[in-house]
Amino acid sequence: MFDFSSLIDPIYIATIFFFIIGLQRMSHPLTARSGIVWAGAAMLIATLVTFLTPGLNNFALIAIAIVIGGGFGYIAAKRVAMTDMPQMIALYNGMGGGAAAGISAVALLGTTNAITGSLAVIGGLIGAVSFAGSLIAFMKLQGWMRPRPITFTGQQVLNMAVLILAIVSGVLVITQPSWIPLSIGMYLPLFFTLSICFGVLMTLPIGGADMPVVISMYNAFTGLAVALDGFSFATPNYAMVIAGIIVGAAGSLLTLNMARAMNRSIPNVFFGAFGSKEEKETHIQGSMKSTDVDDVAVMLAFATKVIIAPGYGMAVAQAQQKVKELADLLESRDIRVKFAIHPVAGRMPGHMNVLLAEAGVSYDLLFDRDEVNPEFPGTDVVLVIGANDVVNPAAHRQGSPLFGMPILDVEQAENVVVLKRGQGKGFAGIENDLFYRDNTRLLYGDARETVAKLVQALKKLS
Amino acid sequence: MTDMTTFWTSVYIVMLAAFTGYVVISRVPVILHTPLMSGSNFIHGIVLVGAMVALGLATTPLQQVIGFVAVVLGAANVTGGYVVTERILRMFDRSGKKPGKRG
């Protein structure tokens, strides 16, 4: 009789092939969607062929678990609003990390040798850290936890101590020295509890503008944990190893790129507790000047060049459709409109691009920070919609917590209008010099309503 | 992984996979960074396959419970990761008939 399990390896190889093709197709906007479809088809077939694994039992349990997990994942991902995508990525990433930790636990409860056991322990540690850390990131972005950094004295010492204890307990799990009268049934819970504690503690002090970097980093962590777990079986599961390593490498690269975009190092992101320290004295001069919709409409009507700088506030207010309407209206009046996109505006790299693409704004109008920065001096009006830290000129001032972060130099434009919900600070919790500049006007209110009113006011002017 | 041949083969595979991941990703433009992160989040959903094997080969009730939870989490990672990525990328699909559709 034909041995169906001989199909597993060829199909896993094909799966990896289509994963790589899929990722490559994701590198261009026009082919991107087909990329995920290729990868998805490959994943489906790989899952089905896994049922042919020799000696596999508990089929009913596997099927039930897939239905529960898959059902939750599908429904939650379908229902959530586009603006909440960042935290959904964090959530699903955490679940992947949890699954990796679970595989390690099952492997360590069975028979392992020194090498497979060690790899399972490392995979379990990384997976558990990614699980706990991603869930904290999810809760912070979802608003179930205060997004500001949580710090206390001795925090880094405590974190280090917990990590070292987790590693020590991991070593005990592998070696199980006879002079300690404890069984594996006691080391293992201790090991995973400490790993999860470390994941939580490591993420608590991170907040504000650093969340994209953190999610990206945990994404790479989960990939690495999956790869290590691929070795925890009697014969290595190379599909897990290769896919995991690819994600680990890709995620690391992405993390570094994002950190570089903010001019910060990775250790600084994780240990700097960004935004928790206020500057001792504020050097800000001038006062905040507010304006109203009609004034701004007139200002826009007589402009020849307008740049729109969106931020997280636009996402929160779901203002992208109205912003697109406003841009169309301005263009119909022969006003040149450009969008200035800061790489880390919003909560994810490319967050603004996704929202604006959703609203139907053409890519040709979207400009990266470096492309658009030289253009601000010749611009009549800059509309800052719900952005704060990425347009804060404090980044140019020594001693500011933002110092060194490349920003959108909107303050060089003739007029700056900032659409803001209230008088609060940005996500990083730092006072924004821009709001006090002489050429800056603040327009308070919900971004969507305000932009809608601007559209109405502009229409009346024609 | 029992013998040294398997060990060194694994090292080759890990090294080449790391290069592949690095090279494939380094060409992705900034605007696709969010879907890319989401897409790689989906791809590590291959963890589901490992969780299925872990549960399928589990012998003790404790292993079964942990394996069951791992499969639930892995399945959520896969389906959620796929749907999120697909939804984000649909926004970039110009041939789509409903541009500007609310997600």
XYZ file of C-alpha atoms in Angstrom:
565
model
C 0.000 0.000 0.000
C 1.149 3.521 -0.751
C 2.728 5.170 2.259
C 0.965 8.499 2.432
C 3.377 9.856 5.024
C 6.019 9.962 2.261
C 4.043 12.928 0.916
C 4.863 15.046 3.967
C 8.389 16.155 3.093
C 7.750 17.017 -0.590
C 4.710 19.026 0.414
C 6.584 20.818 3.207
C 9.299 21.703 0.690
C 6.666 23.093 -1.691
C 5.151 25.010 1.253
C 8.462 26.720 1.987
C 8.874 27.504 -1.705
C 5.491 29.229 -1.814
C 6.137 31.055 1.479
C 9.246 32.607 -0.049
C 7.463 33.395 -3.327
C 4.593 34.868 -1.327
C 6.891 37.110 0.719
C 8.647 38.219 -2.427
C 5.350 39.106 -4.100
C 4.467 41.121 -0.995
C 7.395 43.376 -1.826
C 5.409 45.180 -4.518
C 2.002 46.815 -3.989
C 0.512 45.351 -7.157
C 1.448 41.739 -6.485
C 1.229 41.932 -2.695
C -2.248 40.509 -2.365
C -1.483 37.502 -4.527
C 1.551 36.900 -2.272
C -0.541 36.239 0.807
C -2.932 34.048 -1.205
C -0.024 31.855 -2.379
C 1.321 31.590 1.144
C -2.154 30.881 2.490
C -2.794 28.035 0.030
C 0.574 26.514 0.916
C -0.224 26.758 4.637
C -3.577 25.020 4.148
C -2.023 22.090 2.306
C 0.809 21.807 4.842
C -1.771 21.653 7.637
C -3.763 18.931 5.885
C -0.718 16.790 5.066
C 0.376 16.951 8.716
C -2.559 14.681 9.577
C -0.642 11.936 7.715
C 2.250 12.064 10.233
C 3.061 8.458 11.234
C 1.800 7.480 14.688
C -0.444 10.499 15.021
C -3.317 10.101 17.494
C -5.920 12.366 19.080
C -7.365 13.318 15.691
C -10.634 14.476 17.210
C -8.851 16.700 19.735
C -6.712 18.228 16.972
C -9.759 18.939 14.812
C -11.703 20.484 17.712
C -8.740 22.665 18.691
C -8.311 23.870 15.105
C -11.994 24.732 14.859
C -11.930 26.679 18.147
C -8.688 28.555 17.442
C -9.354 29.044 13.750
C -12.899 30.203 14.411
C -11.771 32.763 16.957
C -8.937 33.991 14.729
C -11.202 34.296 11.703
C -14.117 36.052 13.384
C -11.992 38.456 15.423
C -9.873 39.396 12.407
C -12.945 39.916 10.203
C -14.802 42.062 12.695
C -12.066 44.360 13.908
C -11.823 47.853 12.416
C -8.914 48.682 10.115
C -7.606 51.132 12.694
C -7.217 48.332 15.240
C -5.025 46.162 13.010
C -1.766 46.880 14.890
C -3.003 45.367 18.114
C -4.495 42.404 16.236
C -1.063 41.662 14.782
C 0.335 41.854 18.318
C -2.405 39.521 19.601
C -1.959 36.841 16.918
C 1.791 37.093 17.263
C 1.437 36.450 20.991
C -0.717 33.410 20.292
C 1.956 32.036 17.953
C 4.487 32.544 20.737
C 2.181 30.752 23.173
C 1.807 27.834 20.770
C 5.596 27.616 20.469
C 5.948 27.591 24.260
C 3.316 24.837 24.401
C 5.221 22.677 21.900
C 8.353 23.106 24.008
C 6.469 22.079 27.146
C 5.077 18.931 25.503
C 8.539 18.044 24.178
C 10.195 18.555 27.577
C 7.567 16.397 29.290
C 8.538 13.587 26.916
C 11.985 12.219 26.166
C 14.641 14.585 24.931
C 18.401 14.430 24.651
C 20.810 17.211 25.590
C 20.580 19.008 22.251
C 16.849 18.745 21.537
C 16.107 19.512 25.197
C 18.293 22.622 25.172
C 16.720 23.882 21.950
C 13.239 23.219 23.344
C 14.110 25.180 26.495
C 15.454 28.156 24.502
C 12.450 28.016 22.170
C 10.128 27.827 25.179
C 11.777 30.826 26.842
C 11.606 32.975 23.695
C 8.084 31.807 22.881
C 6.810 32.543 26.393
C 8.456 35.989 26.410
C 6.902 36.763 23.021
C 3.523 35.487 24.249
C 3.472 37.631 27.394
C 5.113 40.664 25.798
C 2.781 40.681 22.802
C -0.272 40.442 25.049
C 0.935 43.459 27.050
C 1.517 45.329 23.765
C -1.994 44.312 22.670
C -3.534 45.559 25.918
C -1.657 48.844 25.746
C -2.758 49.500 22.156
C -6.306 48.327 22.812
C -6.548 50.726 25.736
C -7.056 47.966 28.326
C -3.864 49.186 29.932
C -2.414 52.671 30.192
C -0.105 53.060 27.209
C 2.403 55.174 29.117
C 5.590 53.464 30.281
C 5.341 51.857 33.715
C 8.577 52.333 35.593
C 9.811 51.900 39.143
C 13.170 51.981 40.876
C 15.244 48.861 40.533
C 13.194 47.791 37.539
C 16.141 46.787 35.374
C 17.767 44.907 38.239
C 14.513 43.035 38.860
C 14.094 42.253 35.141
C 17.659 40.929 34.938
C 17.142 38.838 38.058
C 13.945 37.313 36.673
C 15.659 36.526 33.357
C 18.601 34.889 35.110
C 16.255 32.835 37.310
C 14.317 31.772 34.200
C 17.545 30.653 32.525
C 18.692 28.814 35.651
C 15.368 27.001 35.930
C 15.654 26.182 32.226
C 19.051 24.616 32.836
C 17.537 22.621 35.701
C 14.779 21.402 33.374
C 17.409 19.939 31.037
C 19.926 18.625 33.566
C 17.560 17.589 36.377
C 20.440 17.205 38.861
C 19.869 14.415 41.336
C 21.015 16.499 44.323
C 17.883 18.621 44.101
C 14.880 16.572 45.161
C 12.466 18.099 42.654
C 10.849 16.501 39.630
C 10.423 17.876 36.119
C 6.784 18.449 37.032
C 8.007 21.216 39.334
C 10.809 22.757 37.275
C 8.727 23.158 34.182
C 5.925 25.334 35.647
C 8.590 27.392 37.424
C 10.507 27.847 34.174
C 7.471 28.971 32.187
C 6.142 31.209 34.964
C 9.482 33.007 35.175
C 9.668 33.312 31.376
C 6.182 34.824 31.208
C 7.002 37.198 34.090
C 10.071 38.358 32.204
C 8.015 38.987 29.065
C 5.562 41.118 31.056
C 8.267 43.010 32.951
C 10.248 43.650 29.789
C 7.267 45.237 28.032
C 5.836 47.323 30.910
C 8.423 50.129 30.697
C 7.972 50.451 26.926
C 5.312 52.765 25.686
C 4.608 55.600 23.407
C 6.269 55.838 20.067
C 8.153 52.585 20.524
C 5.229 50.189 20.141
C 5.865 49.447 16.422
C 9.430 48.450 17.181
C 8.289 46.219 20.021
C 5.652 44.371 17.994
C 8.144 43.845 15.192
C 10.699 42.524 17.646
C 8.269 40.050 19.211
C 7.313 38.957 15.714
C 10.944 38.033 15.117
C 11.021 36.346 18.560
C 8.069 34.123 17.732
C 9.697 33.172 14.417
C 12.868 32.166 16.245
C 10.923 30.182 18.861
C 9.058 28.319 16.096
C 12.352 27.496 14.377
C 13.888 26.159 17.612
C 10.779 24.095 18.315
C 11.159 22.563 14.868
C 14.163 20.745 16.349
C 12.310 19.456 19.405
C 10.836 16.491 17.529
C 12.514 13.094 16.999
C 13.118 14.115 13.373
C 13.448 17.862 12.828
C 10.461 19.586 11.228
C 12.328 21.622 8.646
C 9.188 23.457 7.491
C 8.987 25.029 10.956
C 12.738 25.608 11.089
C 12.960 27.397 7.738
C 9.735 29.404 8.026
C 10.649 30.400 11.587
C 14.190 31.464 10.688
C 12.941 33.471 7.685
C 10.496 35.316 9.940
C 13.203 35.765 12.564
C 15.605 37.290 10.043
C 12.957 39.409 8.329
C 11.522 40.624 11.634
C 14.960 41.535 12.968
C 15.736 43.549 9.848
C 12.398 45.326 10.053
C 12.947 46.058 13.760
C 16.355 47.584 13.068
C 14.976 49.685 10.195
C 12.224 51.047 12.392
C 14.556 51.809 15.271
C 16.875 53.565 12.809
C 13.953 55.641 11.516
C 13.615 56.972 15.058
C 17.367 57.297 15.505
C 17.371 55.031 18.522
C 19.161 51.829 19.364
C 17.388 48.620 20.312
C 18.762 48.565 23.891
C 17.601 52.155 24.232
C 14.089 51.162 23.144
C 13.919 48.401 25.719
C 15.707 50.054 28.611
C 15.280 53.758 27.934
C 11.665 53.973 29.140
C 11.005 56.488 26.401
C 8.770 59.367 27.339
C 8.650 58.583 31.038
C 10.999 61.417 31.950
C 9.759 64.950 31.611
C 12.245 67.646 30.801
C 13.092 69.522 33.966
C 12.407 72.924 32.527
C 10.534 73.783 29.404
C 12.290 76.135 27.030
C 9.094 76.753 25.145
C 8.255 80.337 24.356
C 5.123 81.798 22.881
C 1.575 80.663 23.377
C -0.898 78.328 21.774
C -3.146 80.074 19.312
C -6.377 78.452 18.278
C -8.328 79.125 15.121
C -11.637 78.108 13.585
C -12.792 76.171 10.564
C -13.747 79.207 8.445
C -10.338 80.839 8.825
C -8.597 77.640 7.859
C -10.904 77.187 4.858
C -9.985 80.667 3.600
C -6.321 79.982 4.208
C -6.575 76.760 2.169
C -8.598 78.406 -0.588
C -5.842 80.926 -1.249
C -2.974 78.476 -1.010
C -1.124 77.098 -4.002
C 0.566 74.242 -2.216
C -0.755 72.252 0.735
C 0.893 69.353 2.533
C -1.128 67.059 4.781
C 0.754 65.337 7.606
C -1.428 62.614 9.144
C -0.827 60.762 12.398
C -2.468 58.364 14.778
C -5.236 60.854 15.536
C -6.486 60.440 11.983
C -6.710 56.701 12.515
C -8.516 57.045 15.849
C -11.080 59.475 14.422
C -11.486 57.362 11.233
C -10.944 60.599 9.338
C -9.160 59.144 6.290
C -12.247 59.255 4.031
C -12.900 62.895 4.836
C -9.224 63.703 4.393
C -9.346 62.143 0.938
C -12.441 64.263 0.147
C -10.629 67.372 1.297
C -7.579 66.529 -0.815
C -9.773 65.952 -3.891
C -11.561 69.239 -3.314
C -8.274 71.134 -3.017
C -6.946 69.517 -6.170
C -10.096 70.485 -8.040
C -9.208 74.073 -7.164
C -5.745 73.617 -8.709
C -4.036 73.521 -5.354
C -1.121 71.084 -5.219
C -1.672 68.562 -2.450
C 0.875 66.160 -1.045
C 0.804 63.812 1.909
C 3.849 63.750 4.169
C 4.244 60.299 5.657
C 6.578 59.819 8.592
C 7.766 56.192 8.700
C 6.584 55.734 12.274
C 3.468 57.903 12.202
C 0.677 55.901 13.765
C 1.387 52.715 15.601
C 2.972 50.649 12.836
C 5.387 51.375 9.994
C 3.309 52.174 6.955
C 0.179 52.566 9.112
C -0.750 55.856 7.431
C -0.153 54.417 3.964
C -2.586 51.604 4.651
C -5.313 53.921 5.938
C -4.927 56.388 3.085
C -4.840 53.596 0.516
C -8.035 52.300 2.123
C -9.624 55.702 1.564
C -8.515 55.624 -2.074
C -5.688 58.176 -1.956
C -3.254 57.535 -4.817
C 0.288 56.408 -3.904
C 1.653 59.185 -6.109
C 0.518 61.707 -3.518
C 2.229 59.984 -0.598
C 5.758 61.130 0.153
C 8.268 59.762 2.571
C 9.841 62.001 5.221
C 13.146 62.431 3.386
C 11.447 63.216 0.081
C 9.060 65.779 1.484
C 11.183 67.578 4.083
C 12.940 69.924 1.588
C 9.517 71.008 0.327
C 8.122 72.490 3.547
C 9.775 75.935 3.180
C 7.849 76.587 -0.057
C 4.521 75.327 1.244
C 1.639 77.660 2.066
C -0.268 75.489 4.493
C 0.583 72.302 6.308
C -2.369 70.473 7.828
C -1.212 68.283 10.701
C -4.005 65.815 11.319
C -3.637 63.991 14.601
C 0.149 63.777 14.461
C 2.226 64.985 17.369
C 5.605 63.472 18.215
C 6.637 63.054 14.554
C 6.269 66.809 13.948
C 7.781 67.976 17.246
C 10.719 70.321 16.594
C 11.973 69.476 20.091
C 13.694 66.618 18.278
C 16.233 69.169 17.059
C 17.018 70.390 20.583
C 19.707 68.858 22.760
C 18.356 67.492 26.001
C 14.887 66.719 24.740
C 13.862 63.084 25.109
C 13.056 63.184 21.408
C 16.472 64.596 20.477
C 17.876 63.049 17.323
C 14.645 61.568 15.994
C 14.196 62.621 12.370
C 10.897 64.458 12.091
C 8.721 66.124 9.491
C 9.970 69.720 9.478
C 6.468 71.157 9.159
C 7.374 74.265 11.166
C 9.273 75.570 8.124
C 6.061 76.044 6.179
C 4.309 79.404 5.882
C 1.363 78.314 8.001
C 0.820 75.239 10.102
C -2.658 74.158 11.168
C -2.771 71.403 13.761
C -5.988 69.425 14.105
C -6.119 68.171 17.657
C -8.662 66.506 19.868
C -7.642 68.348 23.018
C -4.742 70.037 24.709
C -3.055 66.758 25.642
C 0.445 65.688 24.777
C 1.485 63.107 22.216
C 1.735 59.405 22.879
C 5.313 59.912 24.014
C 4.074 62.375 26.631
C 6.324 65.238 25.549
C 5.337 68.887 25.212
C 5.293 69.920 21.556
C 7.158 73.138 20.689
C 5.369 73.298 17.365
C 2.082 74.281 19.007
C 3.684 77.438 20.401
C 5.218 78.681 17.155
C 4.001 81.963 15.700
C 3.012 80.345 12.395
C 1.048 77.545 14.084
C -2.694 77.567 14.648
C -4.562 74.894 16.565
C -7.915 73.637 15.426
C -9.562 71.663 18.211
C -12.118 68.936 17.730
C -12.626 65.416 16.454
C -10.503 65.065 13.306
C -13.280 63.572 11.188
C -15.840 66.217 12.116
C -13.331 69.012 11.707
C -12.224 67.857 8.263
C -15.864 67.384 7.233
C -16.608 70.967 8.325
C -13.551 72.159 6.393
C -14.883 70.453 3.270
C -18.262 72.164 3.723
C -16.679 75.561 4.365
C -14.449 75.222 1.304
C -17.404 74.303 -0.913
C -19.230 77.442 0.205
C -16.246 79.568 -0.785
C -16.403 78.616 -4.424
C 18.318 15.379 15.983
C 20.555 12.552 17.068
C 23.709 12.425 14.967
C 26.241 15.004 13.889
C 25.259 14.843 10.202
C 21.747 15.975 11.052
C 23.223 18.684 13.245
C 25.441 20.142 10.528
C 22.708 19.811 7.888
C 20.502 21.811 10.221
C 23.158 24.496 10.576
C 23.353 24.815 6.770
C 19.573 25.098 6.550
C 19.348 27.706 9.308
C 22.093 29.810 7.731
C 20.551 29.754 4.261
C 17.054 30.439 5.611
C 18.369 33.458 7.529
C 19.950 34.856 4.353
C 16.755 34.212 2.417
C 14.635 36.045 4.956
C 17.030 38.957 5.018
C 17.280 39.299 1.232
C 13.580 38.846 0.489
C 12.588 41.446 3.062
C 15.281 44.015 2.364
C 13.568 44.879 -0.941
C 10.170 45.650 0.564
C 9.203 49.346 0.355
C 8.262 51.255 3.515
C 4.594 51.453 2.574
C 4.332 47.680 2.733
C 5.964 47.354 6.140
C 2.699 46.860 8.016
C 1.350 44.149 5.694
C 4.809 42.611 5.653
C 4.904 42.393 9.430
C 1.431 40.919 9.331
C 2.424 38.530 6.541
C 5.454 37.237 8.410
C 3.207 36.942 11.467
C 1.037 34.644 9.350
C 4.024 32.623 8.135
C 5.214 31.780 11.636
C 1.721 30.363 11.997
C 3.402 27.205 10.654
C 3.726 26.638 14.409
C 0.259 25.065 14.026
C 1.836 22.120 12.226
C 4.215 21.550 15.139
C 1.415 21.899 17.660
C -0.641 19.308 15.775
C 2.252 16.847 15.893
C 2.845 17.618 19.582
C -0.814 16.943 20.409
C -1.034 13.976 18.029
C 1.922 12.230 19.638
C 0.993 13.228 23.204
C 0.744 10.288 25.579
C -0.052 11.747 29.006
C -3.181 13.796 29.804
C -0.990 16.777 30.750
C 0.722 16.687 27.345
C -2.685 16.455 25.709
C -3.986 19.517 27.573
C -0.912 21.596 26.717
C -0.916 20.326 23.136
C -4.592 21.167 22.795
C -3.998 24.745 23.957
C -1.018 24.992 21.590
C -3.142 23.905 18.617
C -5.874 26.401 19.560
C -3.316 29.229 19.766
C -1.528 28.131 16.592
C -4.780 27.893 14.626
C -5.766 31.393 15.795
C -2.330 32.665 14.721
C -2.731 31.163 11.252
C -6.299 32.204 10.471
C -6.104 35.592 12.176
C -2.739 36.343 10.589
C -4.079 35.449 7.165
C -7.297 37.443 7.430
C -5.560 40.536 8.833
C -2.884 40.462 6.119
C -5.421 39.861 3.382
C -7.594 42.721 4.617
C -4.656 45.108 4.733
C -3.404 44.077 1.297
C -6.851 44.388 -0.252
C -6.426 48.117 0.307
C -3.461 48.063 -2.073
C -5.162 45.997 -4.733
C -5.991 48.464 -7.467
C -7.863 45.941 -9.576
C -10.339 45.626 -6.686
C -13.778 46.858 -7.657
C -14.481 48.602 -4.409
C -11.636 50.995 -3.649
C -12.219 52.948 -0.519
C -14.389 50.271 0.996
C -14.467 50.476 4.759
C -12.853 47.537 6.451
